[in-house]
Amino acid sequence: MRIAQVAPLFESVPPQLYGGTERIVSYVTDELVRRGHEVTLFASGDSRTTARLVPVVERATRLDAATHDLLGSEFIRELGLVFSHASDFDVIHCHVDYLAFPFHDLTPTPTVHTIHGRLDLPHLLPVYRQFRTVPLVSISDAQRAPLDQLGVRWAGTVYHGLPVERYAFAPEDQGYLAFLGRLAPEKQPELAIEIARRVGLPLKIAAKVDAQDKAYFEREIEPLLGHSDVEFVGEIGDAEKPAFLGNARALLFPIDWPEPFGIVMIEAMACGTPVVAWRCGSVPEVIDEHVTGRIVDNEDDAVMATREVIGYDRSRVRAVFDRRFTAEVMAQRYVQLYDQLARDREQDLGLRLA
C-alpha cells in the first residue's frame, strides 16, 4: 500500500527526548516500511525514518527558537502538502488529533485519524460532534468514554507497540523503584516518593518539567528530592530508557487522570519490569493483573502491591509484552484497518454516485 503518515511538528519523529505520539508514529512508520509498504512521512526535517520523509519545517517547533506560531501556520502548511497530494496515496493516516478532520470529505482517498490525547475536555465536544462521521482510531477503549453519547465513528482500537529490538529483557534488577514521565499534578510523583519510602526501596525519577508545571514542581516535588533514597535523574531519551526501566524492580505509575494509553507501562514490561498503577483510563486494559503488575486504588494498596510485584517472574512479564504490545502487532492491526477503510470508502463513493 501507498501510505501517508502525518505527524505533529512539535517534536521530531522519533523525539529527541519526551514525546509519546511522535515515538509511536516512528515505530508504526518504520514497521510498515519493513513489511514492504510504500510509506511517506510528513514531519519535521530533523526526523529520522526509513520511510520517504517530507520535511514540513526544518526543525521540531518545540526546539526551534525562531518558531512563533506553535499551532497554526506550520500545521496548515503540513495539511496543505498532504491533501494536495492525496491521490498519491491509498490511505492517509493522521496523528494530529482534530486538525485534519475538515479534509476528510474533500478527497476520495481514505483518511483515518489516531487520537493520541485525552477526550474529556469540554471544548473538544463540539468538534467531535460536528465531525462525527470521520473515522477515528482510539488507543484504548477507555479513551472513548467521553464521546460515548456523540455517535462518533470509531474504526477500531489499536494499542501502542514497541520495536522488540530496542528493549532488551533484563532478568535481574538493581534494587530500585522507577518513576518515568512528566512531573505534573496528574502524574502524582509525590505518591511515588511516599510509596517507595514505605516499601523501603530507593526511587529513581526520570522526568521532564514542563513550563506550566514548574511552580508545582518547585512547591510540591523539589523539597522531597533531598531525601537520600530519592534520585532525580532528569529527562531521558530512548537510549537511556531500557537500562533505566530494566534495572528497576518495579515501575510506579500513580496517575490521577484518564490516561489514554501510557506508553511507559509497556516500555517497562518490555524489559520484564512489573508495573503498579492507579485504576485510571487505560490501565486495566494494559496491565494483566498478577502477571505484569497490579492495579490499585489508593496508597495503602499500592504499598502492598509493590511488595508483591517485586517477586514476579520477569520472563512472564516480557512474554505478555511480546504477545500484545510489539510494533509488529500494532502495524498488523493498522494494516487491517486500512484495508477495511478502503472498502468502506469505495462503498461510500458508490452510494453517492448511485
CSV table of C-alpha atoms in Angstrom, one decimal:
chain,number,residue,atom,x,y,z
A,1,MET,CA,0.0,0.0,0.0
A,2,ARG,CA,1.0,3.6,-0.5
A,3,ILE,CA,0.6,5.1,3.0
A,4,ALA,CA,0.9,8.7,4.2
A,5,GLN,CA,1.8,9.2,7.9
A,6,VAL,CA,1.1,12.7,9.1
A,7,ALA,CA,2.9,13.6,12.3
A,8,PRO,CA,2.8,16.5,14.7
A,9,LEU,CA,5.5,19.1,14.3
A,10,PHE,CA,6.2,19.9,17.9
A,11,GLU,CA,8.7,17.1,18.2
A,12,SER,CA,10.9,15.2,15.7
A,13,VAL,CA,10.0,11.6,14.7
A,14,PRO,CA,11.2,10.0,16.9
A,15,PRO,CA,11.5,12.7,19.5
A,16,GLN,CA,14.9,13.5,21.0
A,17,LEU,CA,13.6,13.3,24.5
A,18,TYR,CA,9.9,13.3,25.7
A,19,GLY,CA,7.2,12.8,23.1
A,20,GLY,CA,4.8,9.8,23.1
A,21,THR,CA,2.9,10.5,19.9
A,22,GLU,CA,6.0,11.1,17.8
A,23,ARG,CA,7.6,7.9,19.1
A,24,ILE,CA,4.6,5.8,18.1
A,25,VAL,CA,4.5,7.4,14.7
A,26,SER,CA,8.1,6.5,14.3
A,27,TYR,CA,7.5,2.9,15.3
A,28,VAL,CA,4.5,2.3,13.1
A,29,THR,CA,6.1,4.0,10.1
A,30,ASP,CA,9.3,2.0,10.2
A,31,GLU,CA,7.4,-1.3,10.8
A,32,LEU,CA,5.1,-0.6,7.8
A,33,VAL,CA,8.2,0.0,5.7
A,34,ARG,CA,9.8,-3.2,7.0
A,35,ARG,CA,6.6,-5.0,5.9
A,36,GLY,CA,7.0,-3.8,2.3
A,37,HIS,CA,4.6,-0.8,2.2
A,38,GLU,CA,5.5,2.4,0.4
A,39,VAL,CA,5.3,5.0,3.3
A,40,THR,CA,5.7,8.7,3.2
A,41,LEU,CA,6.2,10.6,6.5
A,42,PHE,CA,5.2,14.2,6.8
A,43,ALA,CA,7.1,15.6,9.8
A,44,SER,CA,9.8,18.0,10.9
A,45,GLY,CA,13.1,17.9,8.9
A,46,ASP,CA,15.1,16.6,11.9
A,47,SER,CA,13.1,13.4,11.9
A,48,ARG,CA,14.8,10.0,11.3
A,49,THR,CA,12.9,7.4,9.4
A,50,THR,CA,13.2,4.5,6.9
A,51,ALA,CA,10.2,6.0,5.0
A,52,ARG,CA,10.4,8.8,2.5
A,53,LEU,CA,10.5,12.0,4.5
A,54,VAL,CA,8.7,15.2,3.5
A,55,PRO,CA,10.1,17.8,5.8
A,56,VAL,CA,7.4,20.4,6.6
A,57,VAL,CA,9.6,22.5,8.8
A,58,GLU,CA,13.4,22.4,9.3
A,59,ARG,CA,13.3,21.5,13.0
A,60,ALA,CA,10.8,20.4,15.6
A,61,THR,CA,8.9,23.5,16.7
A,62,ARG,CA,9.5,22.9,20.4
A,63,LEU,CA,13.2,23.1,19.9
A,64,ASP,CA,13.2,26.0,17.4
A,65,ALA,CA,13.6,29.4,19.0
A,66,ALA,CA,12.5,31.0,15.7
A,67,THR,CA,9.1,29.5,15.8
A,68,HIS,CA,6.4,31.9,17.0
A,69,ASP,CA,3.2,30.2,15.9
A,70,LEU,CA,3.3,26.7,17.5
A,71,LEU,CA,-0.1,25.6,16.2
A,72,GLY,CA,-1.4,27.5,13.2
A,73,SER,CA,0.9,28.2,10.2
A,74,GLU,CA,3.1,25.1,10.3
A,75,PHE,CA,0.2,22.7,10.6
A,76,ILE,CA,-1.7,24.5,7.8
A,77,ARG,CA,1.3,24.1,5.6
A,78,GLU,CA,1.6,20.4,6.5
A,79,LEU,CA,-2.0,19.6,5.8
A,80,GLY,CA,-1.9,21.5,2.6
A,81,LEU,CA,1.0,19.4,1.4
A,82,VAL,CA,-0.6,16.2,2.4
A,83,PHE,CA,-4.0,16.7,0.9
A,84,SER,CA,-2.8,18.4,-2.2
A,85,HIS,CA,-1.1,15.1,-3.0
A,86,ALA,CA,-3.9,12.8,-1.6
A,87,SER,CA,-4.2,10.9,-4.9
A,88,ASP,CA,-0.6,9.7,-4.5
A,89,PHE,CA,-1.7,7.5,-1.5
A,90,ASP,CA,-4.0,4.6,-0.9
A,91,VAL,CA,-4.6,5.8,2.7
A,92,ILE,CA,-3.7,8.9,4.7
A,93,HIS,CA,-3.1,8.2,8.4
A,94,CYS,CA,-3.2,11.4,10.6
A,95,HIS,CA,-1.8,11.8,14.1
A,96,VAL,CA,-2.6,15.5,14.6
A,97,ASP,CA,-5.9,15.0,16.5
A,98,TYR,CA,-8.8,17.0,15.1
A,99,LEU,CA,-6.8,19.4,12.9
A,100,ALA,CA,-7.2,17.3,9.8
A,101,PHE,CA,-10.9,16.5,10.2
A,102,PRO,CA,-12.2,19.1,7.7
A,103,PHE,CA,-10.2,17.5,4.9
A,104,HIS,CA,-11.9,14.1,5.2
A,105,ASP,CA,-14.8,14.8,2.7
A,106,LEU,CA,-12.6,16.8,0.3
A,107,THR,CA,-10.7,13.7,-1.1
A,108,PRO,CA,-11.7,10.2,-2.2
A,109,THR,CA,-8.5,8.9,-0.5
A,110,PRO,CA,-9.4,7.0,2.7
A,111,THR,CA,-8.3,9.0,5.7
A,112,VAL,CA,-8.1,7.9,9.3
A,113,HIS,CA,-7.1,9.7,12.5
A,114,THR,CA,-5.5,8.2,15.5
A,115,ILE,CA,-6.4,10.2,18.6
A,116,HIS,CA,-3.5,10.3,21.0
A,117,GLY,CA,-4.8,12.6,23.7
A,118,ARG,CA,-7.4,12.8,26.3
A,119,LEU,CA,-11.0,13.4,25.2
A,120,ASP,CA,-12.7,14.6,28.4
A,121,LEU,CA,-12.1,18.3,27.9
A,122,PRO,CA,-15.3,20.3,27.3
A,123,HIS,CA,-14.0,22.3,24.4
A,124,LEU,CA,-13.5,19.2,22.3
A,125,LEU,CA,-17.1,18.0,22.3
A,126,PRO,CA,-18.4,20.5,19.7
A,127,VAL,CA,-15.6,19.5,17.3
A,128,TYR,CA,-16.2,15.7,17.6
A,129,ARG,CA,-20.0,16.3,17.3
A,130,GLN,CA,-19.6,18.2,14.1
A,131,PHE,CA,-17.2,15.7,12.5
A,132,ARG,CA,-18.7,12.5,13.9
A,133,THR,CA,-18.6,10.7,10.6
A,134,VAL,CA,-14.8,11.0,10.4
A,135,PRO,CA,-13.2,7.6,11.0
A,136,LEU,CA,-11.2,7.6,14.3
A,137,VAL,CA,-8.8,5.2,16.0
A,138,SER,CA,-8.6,5.0,19.7
A,139,ILE,CA,-5.5,3.9,21.6
A,140,SER,CA,-7.6,2.2,24.3
A,141,ASP,CA,-11.3,1.5,24.7
A,142,ALA,CA,-11.4,3.7,27.8
A,143,GLN,CA,-10.2,6.7,25.8
A,144,ARG,CA,-13.6,6.7,24.0
A,145,ALA,CA,-15.8,7.1,27.1
A,146,PRO,CA,-16.2,11.0,27.0
A,147,LEU,CA,-17.6,10.7,23.4
A,148,ASP,CA,-20.0,7.9,24.0
A,149,GLN,CA,-23.1,10.0,23.5
A,150,LEU,CA,-22.0,11.7,20.3
A,151,GLY,CA,-22.2,8.8,17.9
A,152,VAL,CA,-18.7,9.3,16.5
A,153,ARG,CA,-17.3,6.8,14.1
A,154,TRP,CA,-14.7,4.6,15.7
A,155,ALA,CA,-12.8,2.5,13.1
A,156,GLY,CA,-11.1,0.5,15.9
A,157,THR,CA,-8.8,0.5,18.8
A,158,VAL,CA,-5.1,-0.1,18.3
A,159,TYR,CA,-2.9,-0.5,21.3
A,160,HIS,CA,0.6,1.0,21.0
A,161,GLY,CA,3.5,-1.2,20.3
A,162,LEU,CA,7.3,-1.1,20.6
A,163,PRO,CA,10.2,-2.5,18.5
A,164,VAL,CA,11.4,-5.6,20.3
A,165,GLU,CA,15.0,-5.0,19.5
A,166,ARG,CA,15.1,-1.6,21.3
A,167,TYR,CA,14.1,-3.0,24.7
A,168,ALA,CA,16.3,-5.8,25.9
A,169,PHE,CA,14.9,-8.2,28.5
A,170,ALA,CA,16.5,-7.6,31.9
A,171,PRO,CA,16.3,-10.8,34.0
A,172,GLU,CA,17.8,-9.1,37.1
A,173,ASP,CA,17.1,-5.7,38.6
A,174,GLN,CA,19.3,-3.4,40.6
A,175,GLY,CA,17.1,-2.9,43.6
A,176,TYR,CA,15.3,0.4,43.0
A,177,LEU,CA,11.8,1.6,42.0
A,178,ALA,CA,11.3,3.8,39.0
A,179,PHE,CA,9.1,6.7,38.0
A,180,LEU,CA,9.3,7.9,34.4
A,181,GLY,CA,7.3,10.6,32.7
A,182,ARG,CA,6.4,14.2,33.5
A,183,LEU,CA,6.5,15.9,36.9
A,184,ALA,CA,2.9,17.2,36.8
A,185,PRO,CA,0.0,17.1,39.3
A,186,GLU,CA,-1.9,14.4,37.3
A,187,LYS,CA,1.1,12.1,37.4
A,188,GLN,CA,1.3,12.3,41.2
A,189,PRO,CA,5.1,11.8,41.6
A,190,GLU,CA,4.8,12.7,45.3
A,191,LEU,CA,2.8,9.5,45.8
A,192,ALA,CA,5.6,7.5,44.1
A,193,ILE,CA,8.1,9.0,46.6
A,194,GLU,CA,5.9,8.1,49.5
A,195,ILE,CA,5.2,4.6,48.3
A,196,ALA,CA,8.9,4.0,47.8
A,197,ARG,CA,9.6,5.3,51.3
A,198,ARG,CA,7.0,3.0,52.9
A,199,VAL,CA,8.2,0.0,50.9
A,200,GLY,CA,11.8,0.7,51.9
A,201,LEU,CA,13.3,0.9,48.5
A,202,PRO,CA,15.2,3.7,46.8
A,203,LEU,CA,13.3,5.6,44.0
A,204,LYS,CA,14.8,7.0,40.8
A,205,ILE,CA,12.8,9.6,39.0
A,206,ALA,CA,13.5,10.3,35.3
A,207,ALA,CA,11.1,13.0,34.2
A,208,LYS,CA,10.7,16.4,32.5
A,209,VAL,CA,9.2,19.5,33.9
A,210,ASP,CA,7.1,21.5,31.5
A,211,ALA,CA,6.9,25.3,31.9
A,212,GLN,CA,3.3,25.1,33.1
A,213,ASP,CA,4.3,22.6,35.8
A,214,LYS,CA,7.3,24.5,37.1
A,215,ALA,CA,5.6,26.1,40.0
A,216,TYR,CA,4.1,22.8,41.1
A,217,PHE,CA,7.5,21.1,40.8
A,218,GLU,CA,9.2,23.8,42.9
A,219,ARG,CA,6.4,23.8,45.6
A,220,GLU,CA,5.5,20.1,45.9
A,221,ILE,CA,8.3,18.0,44.5
A,222,GLU,CA,11.6,19.7,44.8
A,223,PRO,CA,11.5,19.7,48.6
A,224,LEU,CA,11.1,15.9,48.5
A,225,LEU,CA,14.1,15.3,46.3
A,226,GLY,CA,16.6,15.9,49.1
A,227,HIS,CA,15.9,12.6,50.7
A,228,SER,CA,18.8,10.2,50.4
A,229,ASP,CA,16.7,7.5,48.8
A,230,VAL,CA,15.3,9.6,46.1
A,231,GLU,CA,17.4,10.3,43.0
A,232,PHE,CA,16.2,12.8,40.4
A,233,VAL,CA,17.7,11.8,37.1
A,234,GLY,CA,16.0,14.4,34.9
A,235,GLU,CA,14.6,13.9,31.4
A,236,ILE,CA,16.0,10.9,29.5
A,237,GLY,CA,15.7,9.8,25.9
A,238,ASP,CA,15.2,6.5,24.1
A,239,ALA,CA,18.8,5.4,24.5
A,240,GLU,CA,18.7,5.6,28.3
A,241,LYS,CA,15.2,4.2,28.9
A,242,PRO,CA,15.8,0.4,28.6
A,243,ALA,CA,18.6,0.5,31.2
A,244,PHE,CA,16.6,2.8,33.5
A,245,LEU,CA,13.5,0.6,33.4
A,246,GLY,CA,15.2,-2.7,33.1
A,247,ASN,CA,17.3,-2.2,36.2
A,248,ALA,CA,14.2,-1.3,38.2
A,249,ARG,CA,12.4,-3.7,40.5
A,250,ALA,CA,9.1,-2.2,39.5
A,251,LEU,CA,7.6,0.9,37.8
A,252,LEU,CA,5.3,3.1,39.8
A,253,PHE,CA,2.6,4.8,37.8
A,254,PRO,CA,0.4,6.7,40.3
A,255,ILE,CA,-1.6,8.7,37.8
A,256,ASP,CA,-4.7,10.7,38.6
A,257,TRP,CA,-6.2,11.4,35.1
A,258,PRO,CA,-7.9,9.4,32.3
A,259,GLU,CA,-4.7,8.1,30.7
A,260,PRO,CA,-5.4,7.3,27.0
A,261,PHE,CA,-2.7,4.6,27.0
A,262,GLY,CA,0.5,5.1,29.0
A,263,ILE,CA,3.5,4.0,26.8
A,264,VAL,CA,5.8,3.8,29.8
A,265,MET,CA,3.8,0.8,31.1
A,266,ILE,CA,4.7,-1.3,28.1
A,267,GLU,CA,8.2,0.1,28.0
A,268,ALA,CA,8.7,-1.4,31.5
A,269,MET,CA,7.0,-4.6,30.5
A,270,ALA,CA,9.3,-5.0,27.5
A,271,CYS,CA,12.2,-5.1,29.9
A,272,GLY,CA,10.5,-7.6,32.2
A,273,THR,CA,9.7,-4.9,34.9
A,274,PRO,CA,6.3,-5.2,36.5
A,275,VAL,CA,4.1,-2.1,37.0
A,276,VAL,CA,2.0,-0.8,39.9
A,277,ALA,CA,-0.6,1.7,38.5
A,278,TRP,CA,-3.7,3.5,39.6
A,279,ARG,CA,-7.0,2.4,38.2
A,280,CYS,CA,-7.4,5.3,35.7
A,281,GLY,CA,-8.1,5.4,32.0
A,282,SER,CA,-6.4,2.6,30.0
A,283,VAL,CA,-4.6,1.0,32.9
A,284,PRO,CA,-7.0,-2.0,33.3
A,285,GLU,CA,-6.6,-2.7,29.6
A,286,VAL,CA,-2.8,-2.6,29.6
A,287,ILE,CA,-1.9,-4.5,32.8
A,288,ASP,CA,-2.6,-8.2,33.2
A,289,GLU,CA,-3.4,-8.4,37.0
A,290,HIS,CA,-0.9,-10.6,38.9
A,291,VAL,CA,1.2,-11.2,35.8
A,292,THR,CA,2.6,-7.9,34.5
A,293,GLY,CA,1.6,-5.8,37.5
A,294,ARG,CA,-1.1,-4.6,39.9
A,295,ILE,CA,-3.9,-2.1,39.5
A,296,VAL,CA,-4.6,-0.2,42.7
A,297,ASP,CA,-7.0,2.4,44.1
A,298,ASN,CA,-5.1,4.1,46.9
A,299,GLU,CA,-1.7,4.5,48.5
A,300,ASP,CA,-2.1,1.6,51.0
A,301,ASP,CA,-3.0,-0.8,48.2
A,302,ALA,CA,0.0,0.5,46.2
A,303,VAL,CA,2.4,-0.3,49.0
A,304,MET,CA,1.2,-3.8,49.3
A,305,ALA,CA,1.1,-4.3,45.6
A,306,THR,CA,4.7,-3.1,45.2
A,307,ARG,CA,5.9,-5.6,47.8
A,308,GLU,CA,4.1,-8.3,45.8
A,309,VAL,CA,5.2,-7.4,42.2
A,310,ILE,CA,8.9,-7.2,43.0
A,311,GLY,CA,8.7,-11.0,43.3
A,312,TYR,CA,7.1,-11.6,39.9
A,313,ASP,CA,8.6,-13.8,37.2
A,314,ARG,CA,10.1,-11.2,34.9
A,315,SER,CA,10.1,-13.5,31.9
A,316,ARG,CA,6.3,-13.8,32.2
A,317,VAL,CA,6.1,-10.0,32.1
A,318,ARG,CA,8.2,-9.9,28.9
A,319,ALA,CA,6.1,-12.7,27.4
A,320,VAL,CA,2.9,-10.7,27.7
A,321,PHE,CA,4.6,-7.8,26.0
A,322,ASP,CA,5.8,-10.0,23.1
A,323,ARG,CA,2.2,-11.2,22.6
A,324,ARG,CA,0.3,-7.9,23.0
A,325,PHE,CA,2.5,-4.8,22.6
A,326,THR,CA,5.1,-5.1,19.9
A,327,ALA,CA,5.4,-2.7,16.9
A,328,GLU,CA,4.7,-5.7,14.6
A,329,VAL,CA,1.3,-6.4,16.4
A,330,MET,CA,0.4,-2.7,16.2
A,331,ALA,CA,1.3,-2.4,12.4
A,332,GLN,CA,-0.6,-5.5,11.5
A,333,ARG,CA,-3.7,-4.1,13.2
A,334,TYR,CA,-3.3,-0.8,11.3
A,335,VAL,CA,-3.0,-2.6,8.0
A,336,GLN,CA,-6.2,-4.4,8.7
A,337,LEU,CA,-7.9,-1.1,9.4
A,338,TYR,CA,-6.5,0.5,6.3
A,339,ASP,CA,-8.0,-2.4,4.2
A,340,GLN,CA,-11.4,-2.0,5.8
A,341,LEU,CA,-11.3,1.8,5.4
A,342,ALA,CA,-10.5,1.4,1.7
A,343,ARG,CA,-13.5,-1.0,1.3
A,344,ASP,CA,-15.8,1.4,3.2
A,345,ARG,CA,-14.6,4.4,1.2
A,346,GLU,CA,-15.4,2.6,-2.1
A,347,GLN,CA,-18.8,1.7,-0.8
A,348,ASP,CA,-19.5,5.3,0.3
A,349,LEU,CA,-18.4,6.7,-3.0
A,350,GLY,CA,-20.5,4.1,-4.9
A,351,LEU,CA,-23.6,5.1,-2.9
A,352,ARG,CA,-23.0,8.8,-3.6
A,353,LEU,CA,-22.7,8.1,-7.4
A,354,ALA,CA,-25.7,5.8,-7.5
